[in-house]
Short mmCIF file of C-alpha atoms in Angstrom, two decimals:
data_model
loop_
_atom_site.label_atom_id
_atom_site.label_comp_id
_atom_site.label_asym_id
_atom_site.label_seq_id
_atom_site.Cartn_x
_atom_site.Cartn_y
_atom_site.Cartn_z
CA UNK A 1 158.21 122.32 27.40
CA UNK A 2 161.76 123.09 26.56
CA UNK A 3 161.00 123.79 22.84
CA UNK A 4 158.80 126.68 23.78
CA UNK A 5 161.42 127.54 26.32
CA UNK A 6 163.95 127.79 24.24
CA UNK A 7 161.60 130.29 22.13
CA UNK A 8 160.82 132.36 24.99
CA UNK A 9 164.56 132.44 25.86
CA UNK A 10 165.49 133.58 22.08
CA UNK A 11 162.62 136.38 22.03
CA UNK A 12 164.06 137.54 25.22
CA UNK A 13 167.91 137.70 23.81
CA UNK A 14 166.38 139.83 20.73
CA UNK A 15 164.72 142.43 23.61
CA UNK A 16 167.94 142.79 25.10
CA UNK A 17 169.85 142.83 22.54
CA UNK A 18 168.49 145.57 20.85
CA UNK A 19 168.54 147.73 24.08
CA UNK A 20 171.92 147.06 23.82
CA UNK A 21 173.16 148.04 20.22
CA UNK A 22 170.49 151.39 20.62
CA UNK A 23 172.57 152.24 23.89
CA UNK A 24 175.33 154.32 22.02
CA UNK A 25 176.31 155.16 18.67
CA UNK A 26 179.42 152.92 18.87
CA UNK A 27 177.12 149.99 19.31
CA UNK A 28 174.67 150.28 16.76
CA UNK A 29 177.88 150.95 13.94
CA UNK A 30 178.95 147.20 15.70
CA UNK A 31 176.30 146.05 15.10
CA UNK A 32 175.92 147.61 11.23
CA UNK A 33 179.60 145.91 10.70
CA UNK A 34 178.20 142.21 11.67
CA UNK A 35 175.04 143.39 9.33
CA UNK A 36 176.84 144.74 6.08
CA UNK A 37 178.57 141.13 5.92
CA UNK A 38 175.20 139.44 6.26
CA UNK A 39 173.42 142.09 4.14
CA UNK A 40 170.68 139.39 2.57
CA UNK A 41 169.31 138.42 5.83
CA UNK A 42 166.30 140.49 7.10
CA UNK A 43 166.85 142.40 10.51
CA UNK A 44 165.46 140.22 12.98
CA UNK A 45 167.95 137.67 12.05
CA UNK A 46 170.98 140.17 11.83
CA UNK A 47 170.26 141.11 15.66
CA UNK A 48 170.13 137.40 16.35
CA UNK A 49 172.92 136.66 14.42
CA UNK A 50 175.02 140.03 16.13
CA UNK A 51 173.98 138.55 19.20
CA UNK A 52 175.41 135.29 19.16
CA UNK A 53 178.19 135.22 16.63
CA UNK A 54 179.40 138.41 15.89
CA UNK A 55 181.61 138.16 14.00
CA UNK A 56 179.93 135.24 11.51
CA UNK A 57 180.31 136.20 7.48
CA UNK A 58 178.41 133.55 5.79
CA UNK A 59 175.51 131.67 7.57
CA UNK A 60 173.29 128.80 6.51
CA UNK A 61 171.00 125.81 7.64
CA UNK A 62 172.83 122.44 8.09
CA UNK A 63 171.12 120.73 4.88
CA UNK A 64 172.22 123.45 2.24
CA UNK A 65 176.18 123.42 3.49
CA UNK A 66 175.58 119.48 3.68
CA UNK A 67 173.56 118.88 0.35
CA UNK A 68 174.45 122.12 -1.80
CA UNK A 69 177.90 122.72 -0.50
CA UNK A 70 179.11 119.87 0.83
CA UNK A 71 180.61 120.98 3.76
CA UNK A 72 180.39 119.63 7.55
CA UNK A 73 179.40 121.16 10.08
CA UNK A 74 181.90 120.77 12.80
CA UNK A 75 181.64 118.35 15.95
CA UNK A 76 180.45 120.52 18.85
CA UNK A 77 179.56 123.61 16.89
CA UNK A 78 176.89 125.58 18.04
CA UNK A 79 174.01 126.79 15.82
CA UNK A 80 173.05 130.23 15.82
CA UNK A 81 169.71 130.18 16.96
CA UNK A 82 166.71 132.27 14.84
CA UNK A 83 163.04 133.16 15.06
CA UNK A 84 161.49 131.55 11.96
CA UNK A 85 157.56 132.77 11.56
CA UNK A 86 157.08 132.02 8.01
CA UNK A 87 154.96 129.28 9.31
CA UNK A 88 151.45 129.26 11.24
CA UNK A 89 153.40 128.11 14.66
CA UNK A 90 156.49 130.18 15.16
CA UNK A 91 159.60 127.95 15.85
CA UNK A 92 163.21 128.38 15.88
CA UNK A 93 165.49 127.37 13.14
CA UNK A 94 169.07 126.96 13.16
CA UNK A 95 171.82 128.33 11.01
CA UNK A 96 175.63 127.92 11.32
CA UNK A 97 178.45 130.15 10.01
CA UNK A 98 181.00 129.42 7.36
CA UNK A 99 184.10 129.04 10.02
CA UNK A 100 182.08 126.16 11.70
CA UNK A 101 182.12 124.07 8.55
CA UNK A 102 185.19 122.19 7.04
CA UNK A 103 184.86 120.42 2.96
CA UNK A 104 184.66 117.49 2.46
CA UNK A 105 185.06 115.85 -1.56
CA UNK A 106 183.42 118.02 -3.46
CA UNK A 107 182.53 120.76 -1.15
CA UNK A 108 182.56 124.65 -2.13
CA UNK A 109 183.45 127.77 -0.16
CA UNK A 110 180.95 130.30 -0.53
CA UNK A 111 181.11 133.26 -2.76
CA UNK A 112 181.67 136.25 -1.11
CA UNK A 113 182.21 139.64 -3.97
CA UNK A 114 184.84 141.62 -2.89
CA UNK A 115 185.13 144.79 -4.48
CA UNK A 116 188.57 146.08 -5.61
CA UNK A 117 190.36 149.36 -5.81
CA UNK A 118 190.43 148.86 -9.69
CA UNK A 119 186.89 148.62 -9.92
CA UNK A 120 185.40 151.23 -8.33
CA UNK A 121 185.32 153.78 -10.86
CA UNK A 122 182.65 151.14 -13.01
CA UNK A 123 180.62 150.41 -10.03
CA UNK A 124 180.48 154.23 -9.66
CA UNK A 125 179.12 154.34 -13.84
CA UNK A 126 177.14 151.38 -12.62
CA UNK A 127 175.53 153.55 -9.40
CA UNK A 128 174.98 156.31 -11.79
CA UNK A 129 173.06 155.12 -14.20
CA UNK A 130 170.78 152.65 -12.00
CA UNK A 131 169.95 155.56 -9.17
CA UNK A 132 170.19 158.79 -11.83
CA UNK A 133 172.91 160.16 -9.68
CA UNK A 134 173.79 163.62 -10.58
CA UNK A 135 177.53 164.67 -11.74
CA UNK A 136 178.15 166.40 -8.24
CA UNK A 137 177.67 163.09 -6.62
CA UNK A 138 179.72 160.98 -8.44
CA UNK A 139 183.58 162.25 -7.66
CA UNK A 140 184.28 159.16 -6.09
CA UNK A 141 182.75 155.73 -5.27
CA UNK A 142 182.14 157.30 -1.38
CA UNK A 143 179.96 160.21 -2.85
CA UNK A 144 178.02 158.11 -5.07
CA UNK A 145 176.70 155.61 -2.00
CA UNK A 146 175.86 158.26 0.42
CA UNK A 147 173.62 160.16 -3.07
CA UNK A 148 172.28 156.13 -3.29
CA UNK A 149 171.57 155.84 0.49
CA UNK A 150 169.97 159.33 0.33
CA UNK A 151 167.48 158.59 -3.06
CA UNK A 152 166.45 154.47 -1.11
CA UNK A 153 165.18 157.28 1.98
CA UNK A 154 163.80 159.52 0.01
CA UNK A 155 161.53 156.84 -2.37
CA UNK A 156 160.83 154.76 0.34
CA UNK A 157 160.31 156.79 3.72
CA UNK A 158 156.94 156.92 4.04
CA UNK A 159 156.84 153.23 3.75
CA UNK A 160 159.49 152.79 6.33
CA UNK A 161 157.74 155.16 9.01
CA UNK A 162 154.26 153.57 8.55
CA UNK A 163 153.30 152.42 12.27
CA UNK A 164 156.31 153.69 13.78
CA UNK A 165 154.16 156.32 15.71
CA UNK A 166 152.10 153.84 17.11
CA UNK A 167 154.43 151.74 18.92
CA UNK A 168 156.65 154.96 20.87
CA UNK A 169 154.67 154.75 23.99
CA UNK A 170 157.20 153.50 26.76
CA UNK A 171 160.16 154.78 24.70
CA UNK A 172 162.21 158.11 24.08
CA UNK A 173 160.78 158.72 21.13
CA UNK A 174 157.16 159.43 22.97
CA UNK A 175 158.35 162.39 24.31
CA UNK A 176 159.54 164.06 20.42
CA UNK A 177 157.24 165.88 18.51
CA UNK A 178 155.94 164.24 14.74
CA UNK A 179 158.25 166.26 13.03
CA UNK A 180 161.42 165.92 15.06
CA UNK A 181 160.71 162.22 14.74
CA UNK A 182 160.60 162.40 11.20
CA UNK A 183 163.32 164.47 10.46
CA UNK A 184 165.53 162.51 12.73
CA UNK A 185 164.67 159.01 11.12
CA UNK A 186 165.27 160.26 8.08
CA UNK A 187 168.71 161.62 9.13
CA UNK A 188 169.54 158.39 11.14
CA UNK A 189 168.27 155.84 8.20
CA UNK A 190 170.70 157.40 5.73
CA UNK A 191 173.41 157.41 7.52
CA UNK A 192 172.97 153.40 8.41
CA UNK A 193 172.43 152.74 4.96
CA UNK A 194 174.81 154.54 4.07
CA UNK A 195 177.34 152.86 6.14
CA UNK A 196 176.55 149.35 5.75
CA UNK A 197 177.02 150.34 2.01
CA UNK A 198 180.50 151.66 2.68
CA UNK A 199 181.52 148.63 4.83
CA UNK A 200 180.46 145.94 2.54
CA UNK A 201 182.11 148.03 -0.22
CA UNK A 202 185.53 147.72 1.32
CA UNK A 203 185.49 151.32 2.39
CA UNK A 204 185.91 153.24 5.25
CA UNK A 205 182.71 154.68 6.89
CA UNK A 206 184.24 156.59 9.32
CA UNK A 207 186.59 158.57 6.39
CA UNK A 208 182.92 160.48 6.18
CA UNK A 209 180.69 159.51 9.10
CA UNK A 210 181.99 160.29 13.13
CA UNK A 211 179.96 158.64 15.97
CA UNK A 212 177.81 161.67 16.55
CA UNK A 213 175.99 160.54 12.65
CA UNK A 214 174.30 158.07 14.65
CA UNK A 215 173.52 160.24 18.64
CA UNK A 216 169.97 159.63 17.53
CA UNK A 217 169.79 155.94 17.80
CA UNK A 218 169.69 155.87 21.58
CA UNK A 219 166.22 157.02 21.54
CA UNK A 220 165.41 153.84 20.00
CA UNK A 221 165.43 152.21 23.06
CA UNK A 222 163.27 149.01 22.45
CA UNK A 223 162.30 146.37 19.91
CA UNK A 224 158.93 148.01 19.10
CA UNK A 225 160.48 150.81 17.53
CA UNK A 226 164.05 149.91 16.42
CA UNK A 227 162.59 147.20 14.34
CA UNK A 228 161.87 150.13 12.16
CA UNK A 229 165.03 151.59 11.65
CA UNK A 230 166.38 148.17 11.58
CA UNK A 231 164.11 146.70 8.83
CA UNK A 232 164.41 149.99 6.73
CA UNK A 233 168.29 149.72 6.88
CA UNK A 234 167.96 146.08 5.71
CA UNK A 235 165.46 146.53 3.31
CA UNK A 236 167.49 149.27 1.52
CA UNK A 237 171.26 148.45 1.84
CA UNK A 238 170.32 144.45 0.24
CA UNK A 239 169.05 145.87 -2.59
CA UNK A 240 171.80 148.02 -3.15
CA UNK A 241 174.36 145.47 -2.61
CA UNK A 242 172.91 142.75 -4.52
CA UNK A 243 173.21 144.41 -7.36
CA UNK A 244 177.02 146.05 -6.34
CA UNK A 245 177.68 142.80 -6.30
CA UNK A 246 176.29 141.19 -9.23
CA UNK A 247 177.66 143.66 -10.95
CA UNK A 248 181.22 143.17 -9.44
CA UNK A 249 180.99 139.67 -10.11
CA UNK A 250 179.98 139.88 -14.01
CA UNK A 251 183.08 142.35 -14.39
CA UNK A 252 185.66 140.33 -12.83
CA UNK A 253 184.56 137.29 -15.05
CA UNK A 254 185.16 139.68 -17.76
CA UNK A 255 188.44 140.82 -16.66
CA UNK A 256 189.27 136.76 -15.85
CA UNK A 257 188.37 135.72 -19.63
CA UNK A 258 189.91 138.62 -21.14
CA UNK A 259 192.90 137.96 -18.97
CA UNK A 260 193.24 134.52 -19.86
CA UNK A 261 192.62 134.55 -23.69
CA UNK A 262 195.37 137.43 -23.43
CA UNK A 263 197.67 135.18 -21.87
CA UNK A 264 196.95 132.47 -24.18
CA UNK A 265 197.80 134.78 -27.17
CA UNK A 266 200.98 135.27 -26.31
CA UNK A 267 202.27 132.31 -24.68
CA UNK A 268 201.42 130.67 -27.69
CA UNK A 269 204.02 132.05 -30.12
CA UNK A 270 206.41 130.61 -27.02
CA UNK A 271 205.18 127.54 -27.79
CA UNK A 272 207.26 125.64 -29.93
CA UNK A 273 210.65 127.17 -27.62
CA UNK A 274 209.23 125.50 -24.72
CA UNK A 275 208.92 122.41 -26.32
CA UNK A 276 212.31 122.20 -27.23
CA UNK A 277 213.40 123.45 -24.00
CA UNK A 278 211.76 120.85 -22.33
CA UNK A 279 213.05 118.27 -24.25
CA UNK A 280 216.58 119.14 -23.20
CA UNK A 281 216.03 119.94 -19.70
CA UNK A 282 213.57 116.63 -19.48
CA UNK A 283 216.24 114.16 -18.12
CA UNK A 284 217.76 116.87 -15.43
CA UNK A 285 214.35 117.24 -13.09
CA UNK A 286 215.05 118.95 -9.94
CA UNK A 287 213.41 117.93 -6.78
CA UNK A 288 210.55 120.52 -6.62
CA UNK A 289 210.19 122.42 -10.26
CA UNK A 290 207.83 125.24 -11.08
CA UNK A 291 206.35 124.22 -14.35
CA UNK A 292 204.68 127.35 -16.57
CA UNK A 293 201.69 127.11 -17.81
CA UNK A 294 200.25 128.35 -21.29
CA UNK A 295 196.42 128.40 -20.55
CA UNK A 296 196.66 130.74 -17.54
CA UNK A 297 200.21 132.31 -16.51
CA UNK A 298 198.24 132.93 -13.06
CA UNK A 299 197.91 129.20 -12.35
CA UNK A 300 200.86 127.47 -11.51
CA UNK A 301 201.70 123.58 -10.95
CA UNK A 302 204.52 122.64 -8.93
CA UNK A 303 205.92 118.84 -9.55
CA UNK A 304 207.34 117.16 -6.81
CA UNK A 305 209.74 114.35 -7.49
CA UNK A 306 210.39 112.48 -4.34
CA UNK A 307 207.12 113.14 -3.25
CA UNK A 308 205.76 112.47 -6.97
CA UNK A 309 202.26 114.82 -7.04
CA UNK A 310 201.35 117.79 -8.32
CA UNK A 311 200.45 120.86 -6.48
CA UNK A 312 197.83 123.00 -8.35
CA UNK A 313 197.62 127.03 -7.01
CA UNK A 314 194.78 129.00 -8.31
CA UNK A 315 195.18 132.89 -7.39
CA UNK A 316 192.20 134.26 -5.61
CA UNK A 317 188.94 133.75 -6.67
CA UNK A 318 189.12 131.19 -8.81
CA UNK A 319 188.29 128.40 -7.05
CA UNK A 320 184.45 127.68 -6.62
CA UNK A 321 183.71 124.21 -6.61
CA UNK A 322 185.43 120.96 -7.01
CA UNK A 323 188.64 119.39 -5.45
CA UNK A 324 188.45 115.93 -6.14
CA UNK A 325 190.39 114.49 -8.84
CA UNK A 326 188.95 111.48 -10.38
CA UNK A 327 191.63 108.47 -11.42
CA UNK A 328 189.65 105.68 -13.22
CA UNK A 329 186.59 104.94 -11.21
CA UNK A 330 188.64 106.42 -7.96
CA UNK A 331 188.20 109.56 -6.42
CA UNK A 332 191.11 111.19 -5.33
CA UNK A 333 190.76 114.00 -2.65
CA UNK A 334 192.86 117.39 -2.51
CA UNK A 335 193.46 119.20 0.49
CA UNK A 336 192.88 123.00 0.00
CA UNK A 337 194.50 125.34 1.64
CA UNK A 338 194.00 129.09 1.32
CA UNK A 339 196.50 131.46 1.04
CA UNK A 340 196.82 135.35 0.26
CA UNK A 341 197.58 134.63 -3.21
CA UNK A 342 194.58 131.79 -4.16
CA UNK A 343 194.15 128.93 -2.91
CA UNK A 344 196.48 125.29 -3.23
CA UNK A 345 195.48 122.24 -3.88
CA UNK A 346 197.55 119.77 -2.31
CA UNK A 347 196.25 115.35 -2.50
CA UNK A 348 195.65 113.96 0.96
CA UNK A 349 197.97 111.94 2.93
CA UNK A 350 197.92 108.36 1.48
CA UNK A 351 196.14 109.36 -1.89
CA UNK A 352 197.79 108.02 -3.47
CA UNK A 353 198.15 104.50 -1.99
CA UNK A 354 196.01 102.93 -4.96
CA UNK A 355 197.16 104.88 -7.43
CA UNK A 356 199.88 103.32 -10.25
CA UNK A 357 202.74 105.08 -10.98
CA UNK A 358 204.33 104.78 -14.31
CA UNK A 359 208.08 105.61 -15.23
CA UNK A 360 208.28 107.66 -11.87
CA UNK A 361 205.37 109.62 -12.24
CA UNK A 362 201.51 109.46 -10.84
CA UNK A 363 199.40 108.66 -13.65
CA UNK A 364 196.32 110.59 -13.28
CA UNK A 365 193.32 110.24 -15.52
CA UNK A 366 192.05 114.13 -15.51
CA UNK A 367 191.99 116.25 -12.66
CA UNK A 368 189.22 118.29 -12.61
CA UNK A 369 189.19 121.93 -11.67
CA UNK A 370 186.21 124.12 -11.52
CA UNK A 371 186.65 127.61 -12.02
CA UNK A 372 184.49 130.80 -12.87
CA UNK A 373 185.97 130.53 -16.23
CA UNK A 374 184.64 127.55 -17.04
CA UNK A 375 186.07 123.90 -16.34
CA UNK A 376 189.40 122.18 -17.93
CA UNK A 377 191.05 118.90 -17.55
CA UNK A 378 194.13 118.53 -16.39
CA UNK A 379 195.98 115.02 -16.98
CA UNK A 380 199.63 113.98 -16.50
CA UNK A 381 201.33 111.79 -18.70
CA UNK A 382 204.51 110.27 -18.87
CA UNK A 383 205.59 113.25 -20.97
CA UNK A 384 203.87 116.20 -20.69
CA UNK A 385 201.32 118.06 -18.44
CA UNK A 386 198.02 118.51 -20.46
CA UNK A 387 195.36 121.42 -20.33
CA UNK A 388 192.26 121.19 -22.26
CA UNK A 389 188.33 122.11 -21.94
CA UNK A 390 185.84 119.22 -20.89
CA UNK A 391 183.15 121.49 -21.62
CA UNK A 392 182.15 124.38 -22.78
CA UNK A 393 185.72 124.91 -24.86
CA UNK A 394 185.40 128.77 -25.33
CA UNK A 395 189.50 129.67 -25.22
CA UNK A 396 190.50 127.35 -27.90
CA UNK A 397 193.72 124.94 -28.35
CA UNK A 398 195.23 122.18 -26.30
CA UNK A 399 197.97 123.31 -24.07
CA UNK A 400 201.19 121.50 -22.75
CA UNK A 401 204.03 121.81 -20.33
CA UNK A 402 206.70 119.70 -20.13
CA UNK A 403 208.29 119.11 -16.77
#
């Protein structure tokens, strides 16, 4: 039937495909890029995934970006087909790629870590302690993965070469000695690891590595045996990363609180002059003002008179979760649009049609941001711009501007 087909077709894609990324060195480090992005998934499904969207950099089944993300999947996307055998009857399942998804109220973008310059040199500490890197190793962040991708090899290789010397007949491998098959694995596994590391890291591989690292790959010239050199590099480099980058994620919420109960420190003693200058300035509002904001000098609201709504921008990273802002027992959607700085939140076209406006202004009830440091309300009155926690109130005292 066309189900098993469609199996049969899939199966076939994964044969050629890994011919294909064994055929040079330049195609296996392709194929490495696509897999340092998608570092969680196992290898089977980072060929598959290489294979049909290469360039993909956050995948998932329609129900969790419908039910735990609420995003869409696009009309006329196509999913990315994989082999799922975690049942007794292998099927294929279906999984579709961030940029084929659009929000809808309520929906998230996924969190990807991103590692930054400034942070390196405690992810380096981090590596150090976790792996027992020596002090030779650790003179910068590249050192310090290529000693990590060398101790994963080195603890696990007789694990990853178990069976491999069963499966060479029909390949180039069956004409190399035990030894030189070994030694070459080894060789070849670091270096992948090493680079998928380095790429997911924000670094430069090829600042260390040159093509020739990876001359070796061509003699895995089949599925049989570069499932093994493709399940060690997965196996290793996720968990690495995952804990890079739950460890890059706990210290930029620590640099994020410590930023913002700095800024609230010393905006405060500002507090009372803004008051008054608002007060003067109140009754000369320009068309489009930029109005400061105590809580968070990194988040800025722009008032728009003729237009008469508020445009929220969060700087990068902030955002996580919600953009609907609830008026009443209405729900008012924002249109979010990404930009190098954050992301800005902008209401819809005609969201305002059954809202009230009073003196002027759009009276909200709260709108409701969700951030990694925690979640505020923000409310606009006839008066004043409001900031204060909903839940959770860690950082302390109410906050106004005045536009």
């Amino acid at each position: 039937n066309k189900v098993m087909a469609r199996l049969e077709d899939i199966r076939g894609l994964a044969e050629s495909h890994a011919t294909s990324i064994s055929s040079s060195p330049r195609d296996w480090m392709n194929y490495l890029d696509t897999a340092a992005r998608l570092y969680r998934y196992p290898f089977m499904d980072q060929l598959l995934i290489h294979a049909q969207r290469p360039q993909a950099t956050a995948c998932a089944s329609l129900e969790l970006w419908n039910q735990k993300m609420f995003r869409w999947v696009n009309r006329g996307a196509k999913g990315i087909a994989l082999i799922d055998e975690t049942t007794q009857k292998t099927r294929l399942r279906y999984v579709f790629d961030v940029q084929d998804t659009h929000m809808v109220n309520g929906g998230r973008t996924p969190y990807l870590w991103k590692l930054q310059e400034e942070q390196q040199e405690e992810v380096l500490l981090h590596l150090e302690e976790v792996y027992g890197l020596e002090a030779k190793d650790t003179k910068n962040l590249s050192d310090a993965l290529m000693a990590t991708a060398r101790y994963m090899v080195e603890e696990n290789l007789e694990e990853y070469l178990d069976g491999l010397l069963y499966v060479t007949e029909g390949t180039y491998l069956e004409e190399l000695e035990e030894d030189t098959i070994r030694s070459e694995f080894r060789s070849l596994l670091t270096d992948s690891i090493y680079y998928t590391l380095a790429s997911r890291c924000g670094l430069d591989p090829l600042e260390r590595q040159e093509e020739m690292d990876f001359v070796h790959i061509t003699d895995y010239n089949s599925l049989s045996v570069l499932t093994f050199i493709g399940n060690a590099t997965s196996m290793a480099s996720e968990s690495v990363l995952v804990d890079i980058g739950r460890f890059v994620h706990r210290i930029s919420l620590e640099e994020m609180k410590k930023g913002i109960e700095n800024s609230e420190e010393r905006n405060y003693n500002n507090f009372n002059t803004l008051i008054c200058e608002s007060k003067e300035n109140n009754d000369n509002l320009t068309n489009t003002r930029q109005i400061p904001m105590l809580f968070n000098t990194e988040f800025s609201c722009v008032w728009s008179k003729e237009a008469e709504f508020l445009t929220f921008q969060l700087p990068a990273g902030l955002l996580c979760a919600k953009r609907v802002v609830r008026f009443k027992r209405c729900a008012l959607p924002f249109a979010v649009r990404m930009t190098a700085d954050g992301a800005v939140l902008t209401p819809k076209a005609g969201a305002f049609a059954c809202i009230g406006h009073q003196r002027g202004r759009v009276d909200f009830t709260a709108v409701q941001v969700l951030g990694h440091i925690g979640q505020h309300s923000i409310q606009v009155v006839p008066d004043a711009v409001e900031l204060f926690p909903v839940c959770q109130p860690r950082f302390g005292r109410l906050c106004r501007w005045f536009p």
